[in-house]
PDB file of C-alpha atoms in Angstrom:
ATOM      1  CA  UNK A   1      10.747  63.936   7.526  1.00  0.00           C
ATOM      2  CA  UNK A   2      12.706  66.845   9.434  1.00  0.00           C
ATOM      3  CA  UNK A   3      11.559  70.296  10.108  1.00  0.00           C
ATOM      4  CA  UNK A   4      14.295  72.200  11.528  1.00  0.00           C
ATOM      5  CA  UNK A   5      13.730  74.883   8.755  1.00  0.00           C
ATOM      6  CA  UNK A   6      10.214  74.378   9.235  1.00  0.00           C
ATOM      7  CA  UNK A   7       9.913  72.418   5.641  1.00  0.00           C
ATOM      8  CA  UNK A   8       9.339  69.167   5.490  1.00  0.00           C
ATOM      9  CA  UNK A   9      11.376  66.967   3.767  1.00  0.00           C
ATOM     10  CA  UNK A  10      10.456  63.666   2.105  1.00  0.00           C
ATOM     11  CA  UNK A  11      12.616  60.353   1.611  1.00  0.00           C
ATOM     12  CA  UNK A  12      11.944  57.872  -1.038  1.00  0.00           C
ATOM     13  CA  UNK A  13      12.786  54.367   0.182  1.00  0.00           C
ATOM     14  CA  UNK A  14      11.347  51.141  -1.425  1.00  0.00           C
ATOM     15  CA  UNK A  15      11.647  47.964   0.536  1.00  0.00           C
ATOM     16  CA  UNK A  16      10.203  44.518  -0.565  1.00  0.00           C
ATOM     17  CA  UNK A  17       9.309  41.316   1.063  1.00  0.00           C
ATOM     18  CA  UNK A  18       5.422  41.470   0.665  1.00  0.00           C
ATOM     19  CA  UNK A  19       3.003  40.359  -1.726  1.00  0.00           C
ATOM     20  CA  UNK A  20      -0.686  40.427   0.382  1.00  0.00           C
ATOM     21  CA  UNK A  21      -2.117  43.800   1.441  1.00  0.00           C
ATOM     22  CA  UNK A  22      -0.274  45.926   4.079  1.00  0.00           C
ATOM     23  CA  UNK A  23      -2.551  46.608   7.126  1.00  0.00           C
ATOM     24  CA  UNK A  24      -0.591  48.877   9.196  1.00  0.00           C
ATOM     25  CA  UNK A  25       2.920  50.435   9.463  1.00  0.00           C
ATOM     26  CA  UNK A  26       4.645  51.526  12.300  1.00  0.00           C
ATOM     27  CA  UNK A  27       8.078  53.376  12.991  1.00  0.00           C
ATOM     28  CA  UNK A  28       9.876  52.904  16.076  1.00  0.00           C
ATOM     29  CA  UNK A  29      10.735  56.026  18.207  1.00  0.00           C
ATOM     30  CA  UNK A  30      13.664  53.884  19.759  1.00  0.00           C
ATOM     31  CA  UNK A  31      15.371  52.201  17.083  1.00  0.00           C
ATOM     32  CA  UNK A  32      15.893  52.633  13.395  1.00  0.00           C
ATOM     33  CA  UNK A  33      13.258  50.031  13.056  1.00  0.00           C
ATOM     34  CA  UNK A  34       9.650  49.544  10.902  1.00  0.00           C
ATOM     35  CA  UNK A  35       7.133  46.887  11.170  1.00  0.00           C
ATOM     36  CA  UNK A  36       4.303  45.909   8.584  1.00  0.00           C
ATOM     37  CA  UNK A  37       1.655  44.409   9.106  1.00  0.00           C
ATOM     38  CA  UNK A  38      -0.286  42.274   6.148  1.00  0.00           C
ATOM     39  CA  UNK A  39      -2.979  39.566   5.493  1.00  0.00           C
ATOM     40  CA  UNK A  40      -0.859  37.022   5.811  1.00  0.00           C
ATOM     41  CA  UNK A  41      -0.704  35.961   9.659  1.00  0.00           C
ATOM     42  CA  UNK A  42       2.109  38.083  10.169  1.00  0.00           C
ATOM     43  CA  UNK A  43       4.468  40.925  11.032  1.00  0.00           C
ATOM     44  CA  UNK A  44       7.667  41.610   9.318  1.00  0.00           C
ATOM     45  CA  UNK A  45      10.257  43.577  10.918  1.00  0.00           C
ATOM     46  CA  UNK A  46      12.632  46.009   9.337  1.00  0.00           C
ATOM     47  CA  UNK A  47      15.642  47.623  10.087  1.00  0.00           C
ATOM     48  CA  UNK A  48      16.745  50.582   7.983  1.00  0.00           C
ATOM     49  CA  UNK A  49      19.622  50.762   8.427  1.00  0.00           C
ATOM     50  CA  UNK A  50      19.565  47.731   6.449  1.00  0.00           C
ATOM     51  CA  UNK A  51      16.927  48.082   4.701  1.00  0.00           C
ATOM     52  CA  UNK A  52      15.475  44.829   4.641  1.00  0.00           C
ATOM     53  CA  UNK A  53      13.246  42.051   6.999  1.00  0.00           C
ATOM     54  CA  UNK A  54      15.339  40.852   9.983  1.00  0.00           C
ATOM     55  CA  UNK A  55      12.514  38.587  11.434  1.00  0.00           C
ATOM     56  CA  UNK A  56       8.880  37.672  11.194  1.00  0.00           C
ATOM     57  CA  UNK A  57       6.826  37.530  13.676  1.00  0.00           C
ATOM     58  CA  UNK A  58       4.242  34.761  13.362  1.00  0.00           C
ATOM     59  CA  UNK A  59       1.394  33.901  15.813  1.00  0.00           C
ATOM     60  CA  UNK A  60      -1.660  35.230  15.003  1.00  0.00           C
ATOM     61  CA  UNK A  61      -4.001  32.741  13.306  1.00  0.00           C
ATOM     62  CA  UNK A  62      -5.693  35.203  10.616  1.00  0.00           C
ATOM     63  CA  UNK A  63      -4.929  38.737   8.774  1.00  0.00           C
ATOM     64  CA  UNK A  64      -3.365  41.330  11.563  1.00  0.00           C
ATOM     65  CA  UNK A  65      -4.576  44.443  11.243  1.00  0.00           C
ATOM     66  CA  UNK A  66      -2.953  46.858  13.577  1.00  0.00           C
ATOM     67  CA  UNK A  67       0.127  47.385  15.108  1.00  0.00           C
ATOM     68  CA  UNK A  68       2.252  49.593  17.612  1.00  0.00           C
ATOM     69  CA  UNK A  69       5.564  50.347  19.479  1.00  0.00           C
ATOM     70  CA  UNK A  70       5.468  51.426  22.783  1.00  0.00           C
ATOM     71  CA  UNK A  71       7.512  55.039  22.972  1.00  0.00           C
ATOM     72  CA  UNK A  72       9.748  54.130  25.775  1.00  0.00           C
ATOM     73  CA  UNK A  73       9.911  50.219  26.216  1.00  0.00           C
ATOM     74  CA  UNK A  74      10.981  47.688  23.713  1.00  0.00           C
ATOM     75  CA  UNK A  75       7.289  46.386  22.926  1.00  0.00           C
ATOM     76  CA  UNK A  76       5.526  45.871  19.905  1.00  0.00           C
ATOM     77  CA  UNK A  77       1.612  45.210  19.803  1.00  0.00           C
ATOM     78  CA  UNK A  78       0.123  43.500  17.357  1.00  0.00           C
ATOM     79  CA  UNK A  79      -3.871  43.034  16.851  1.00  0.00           C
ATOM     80  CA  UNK A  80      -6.006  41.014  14.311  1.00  0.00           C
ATOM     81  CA  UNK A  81      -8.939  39.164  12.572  1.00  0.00           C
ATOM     82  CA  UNK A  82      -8.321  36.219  15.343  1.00  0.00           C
ATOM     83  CA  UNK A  83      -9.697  38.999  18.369  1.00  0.00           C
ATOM     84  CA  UNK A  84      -6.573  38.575  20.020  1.00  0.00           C
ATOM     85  CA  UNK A  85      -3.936  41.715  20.580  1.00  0.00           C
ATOM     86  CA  UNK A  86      -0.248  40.283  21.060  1.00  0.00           C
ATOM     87  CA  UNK A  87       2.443  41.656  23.240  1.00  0.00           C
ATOM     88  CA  UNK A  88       5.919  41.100  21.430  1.00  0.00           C
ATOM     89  CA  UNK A  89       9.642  41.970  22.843  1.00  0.00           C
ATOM     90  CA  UNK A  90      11.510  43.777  20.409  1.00  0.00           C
ATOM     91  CA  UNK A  91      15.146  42.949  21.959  1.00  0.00           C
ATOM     92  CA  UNK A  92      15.065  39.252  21.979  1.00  0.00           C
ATOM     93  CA  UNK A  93      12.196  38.855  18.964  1.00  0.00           C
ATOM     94  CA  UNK A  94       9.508  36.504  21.321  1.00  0.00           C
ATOM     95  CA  UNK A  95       5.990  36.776  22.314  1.00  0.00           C
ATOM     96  CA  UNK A  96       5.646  37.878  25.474  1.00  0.00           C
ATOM     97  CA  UNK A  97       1.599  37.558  25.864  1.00  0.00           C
ATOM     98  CA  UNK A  98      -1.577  37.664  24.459  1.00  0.00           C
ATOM     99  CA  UNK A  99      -4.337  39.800  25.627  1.00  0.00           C
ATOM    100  CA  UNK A 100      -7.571  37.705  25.076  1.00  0.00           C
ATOM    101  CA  UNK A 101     -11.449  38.739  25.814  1.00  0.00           C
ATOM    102  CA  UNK A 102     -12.409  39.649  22.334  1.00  0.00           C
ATOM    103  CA  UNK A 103     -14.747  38.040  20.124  1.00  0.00           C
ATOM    104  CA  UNK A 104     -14.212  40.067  16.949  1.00  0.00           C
ATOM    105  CA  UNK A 105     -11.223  41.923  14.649  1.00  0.00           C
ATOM    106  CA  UNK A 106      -9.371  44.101  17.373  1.00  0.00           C
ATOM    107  CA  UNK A 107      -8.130  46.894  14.863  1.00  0.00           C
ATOM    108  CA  UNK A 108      -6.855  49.416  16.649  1.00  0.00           C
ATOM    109  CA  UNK A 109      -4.522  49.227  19.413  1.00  0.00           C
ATOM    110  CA  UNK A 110      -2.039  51.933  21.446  1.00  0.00           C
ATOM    111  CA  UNK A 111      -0.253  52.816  24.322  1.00  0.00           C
ATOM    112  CA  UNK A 112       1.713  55.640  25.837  1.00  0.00           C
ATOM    113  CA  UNK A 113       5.035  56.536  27.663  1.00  0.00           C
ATOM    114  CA  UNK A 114       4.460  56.499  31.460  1.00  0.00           C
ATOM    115  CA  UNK A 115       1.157  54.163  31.161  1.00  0.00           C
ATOM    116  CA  UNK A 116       1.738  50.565  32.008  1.00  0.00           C
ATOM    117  CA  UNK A 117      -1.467  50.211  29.726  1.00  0.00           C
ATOM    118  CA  UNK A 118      -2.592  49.172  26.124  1.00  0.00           C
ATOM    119  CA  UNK A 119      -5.665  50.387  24.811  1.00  0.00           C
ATOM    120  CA  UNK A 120      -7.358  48.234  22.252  1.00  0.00           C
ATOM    121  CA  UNK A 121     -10.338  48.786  19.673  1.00  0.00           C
ATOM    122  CA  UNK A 122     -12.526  46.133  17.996  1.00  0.00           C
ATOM    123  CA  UNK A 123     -15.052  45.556  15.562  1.00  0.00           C
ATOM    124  CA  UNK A 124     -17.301  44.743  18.448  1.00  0.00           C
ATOM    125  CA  UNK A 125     -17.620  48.587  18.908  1.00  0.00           C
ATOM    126  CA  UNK A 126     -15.579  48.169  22.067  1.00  0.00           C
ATOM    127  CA  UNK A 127     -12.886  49.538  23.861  1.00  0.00           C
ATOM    128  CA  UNK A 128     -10.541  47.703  25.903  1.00  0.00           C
ATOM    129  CA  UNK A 129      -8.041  48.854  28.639  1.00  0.00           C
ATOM    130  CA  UNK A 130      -5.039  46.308  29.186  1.00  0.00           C
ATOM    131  CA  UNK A 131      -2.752  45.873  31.978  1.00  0.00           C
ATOM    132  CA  UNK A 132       0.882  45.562  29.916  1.00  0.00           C
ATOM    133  CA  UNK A 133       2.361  43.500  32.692  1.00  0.00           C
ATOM    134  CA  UNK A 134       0.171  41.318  34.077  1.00  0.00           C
ATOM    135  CA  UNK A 135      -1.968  40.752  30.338  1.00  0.00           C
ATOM    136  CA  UNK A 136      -5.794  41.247  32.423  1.00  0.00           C
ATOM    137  CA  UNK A 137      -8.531  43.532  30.824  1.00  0.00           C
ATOM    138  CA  UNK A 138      -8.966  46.283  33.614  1.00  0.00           C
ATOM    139  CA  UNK A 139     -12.054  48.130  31.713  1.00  0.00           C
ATOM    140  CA  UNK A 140     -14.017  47.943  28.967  1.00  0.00           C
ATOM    141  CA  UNK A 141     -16.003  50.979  27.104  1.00  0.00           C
ATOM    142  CA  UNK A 142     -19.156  50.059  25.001  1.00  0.00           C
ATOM    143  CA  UNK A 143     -19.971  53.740  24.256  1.00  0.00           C
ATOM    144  CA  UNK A 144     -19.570  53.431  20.226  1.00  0.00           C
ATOM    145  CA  UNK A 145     -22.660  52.036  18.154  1.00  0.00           C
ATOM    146  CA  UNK A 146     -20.019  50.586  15.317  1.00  0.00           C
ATOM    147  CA  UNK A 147     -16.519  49.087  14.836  1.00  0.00           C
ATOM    148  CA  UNK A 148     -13.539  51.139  16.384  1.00  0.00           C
ATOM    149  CA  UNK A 149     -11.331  51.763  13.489  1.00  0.00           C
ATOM    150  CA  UNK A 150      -8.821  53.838  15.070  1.00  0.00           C
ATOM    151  CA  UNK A 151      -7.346  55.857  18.170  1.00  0.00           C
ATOM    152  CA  UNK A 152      -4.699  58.253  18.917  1.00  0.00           C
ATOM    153  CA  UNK A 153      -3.711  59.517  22.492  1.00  0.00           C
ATOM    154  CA  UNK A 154      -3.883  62.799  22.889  1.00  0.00           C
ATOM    155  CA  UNK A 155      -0.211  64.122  23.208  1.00  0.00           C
ATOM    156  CA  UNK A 156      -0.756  66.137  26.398  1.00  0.00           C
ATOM    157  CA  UNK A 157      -3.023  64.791  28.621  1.00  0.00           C
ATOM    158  CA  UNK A 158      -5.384  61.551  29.438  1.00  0.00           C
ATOM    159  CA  UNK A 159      -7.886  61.762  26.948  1.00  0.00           C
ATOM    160  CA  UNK A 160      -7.878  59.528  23.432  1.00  0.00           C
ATOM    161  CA  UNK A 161      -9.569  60.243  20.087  1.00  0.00           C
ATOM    162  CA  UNK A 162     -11.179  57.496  18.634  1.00  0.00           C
ATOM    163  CA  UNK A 163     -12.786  56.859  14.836  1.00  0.00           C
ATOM    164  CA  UNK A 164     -15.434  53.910  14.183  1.00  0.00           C
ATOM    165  CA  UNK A 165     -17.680  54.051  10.725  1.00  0.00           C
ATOM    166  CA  UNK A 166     -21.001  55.776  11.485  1.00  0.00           C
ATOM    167  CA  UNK A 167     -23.405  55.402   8.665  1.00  0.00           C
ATOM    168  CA  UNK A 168     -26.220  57.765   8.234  1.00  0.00           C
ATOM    169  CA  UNK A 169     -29.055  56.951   5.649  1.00  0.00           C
TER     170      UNK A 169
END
């Protein structure tokens, strides 16, 4: 997409290596680099310059269903069916660590630039606030009455929007 001009522009690209449901997508800010995630246990990662996989990531134990980069370190965060949101290191392609404390789907997960934190969301209806280097749950917020199915920083300041499935009869 650009928008110098103010007009968006759109790029056709088709990659394959798939064949179970795609669960999240992610662009890194960094790199010319994409990562799917799918039912499969796993995460494949895609340069584009190439386009095509240069590595899976394997390690979760069921379907993950979220994924992020962080915007200014080489990180990629991974969350899934198996509770469990995993801290991977884009340069050298290894898990780093796995936050733990969750006893249901964490599908949502984010970060941002100068925070040293990962905020994860869960079918539990929780959220979670991570410490990135040491791995430890510093808070957890129990405000939502269903699962929290996604989040977004806001781009400015401290606050986060979040989404969870709210049915009214």
């Amino acid at each position: 997409m650009g928008c110098s001009n103010r007009k968006a522009t759109a790029y056709s690209l088709t990659l394959t290596g798939h064949t179970l449901q795609i669960r999240g997508l992610v662009v890194s800010s960094k790199h010319p680099y994409m990562f799917s995630a799918v039912d499969h246990k796993e995460v494949k990662f895609w340069d584009l310059t190439q386009n095509k996989v240069i590595r899976s990531y394997h390690g979760h134990l069921s379907s993950v269903y979220c994924l992020a980069t962080h915007p200014t370190l080489d990180i990629l965060l991974t969350g899934g069916r198996d509770s469990v949101c995993r801290v991977w290191d884009i340069r050298t392609q290894t898990h780093v660590h796995a936050f733990l404390g969750y006893d249901s789907t964490v599908c949502s997960v984010f970060t941002r630039p100068i925070d040293p934190h990962v905020v994860t969301g869960s079918h539990a209806a929780t959220i979670k606030f991570w410490d990135l280097g040491g791995g430890k749950a510093m808070s957890t917020l129990t405000h939502h009455k269903k699962s929290v199915r996604a989040m977004a920083p806001h781009p400015k300041d401290q606050h986060c929007f979040t989404f969870c499935v709210s049915r009214q009869h």
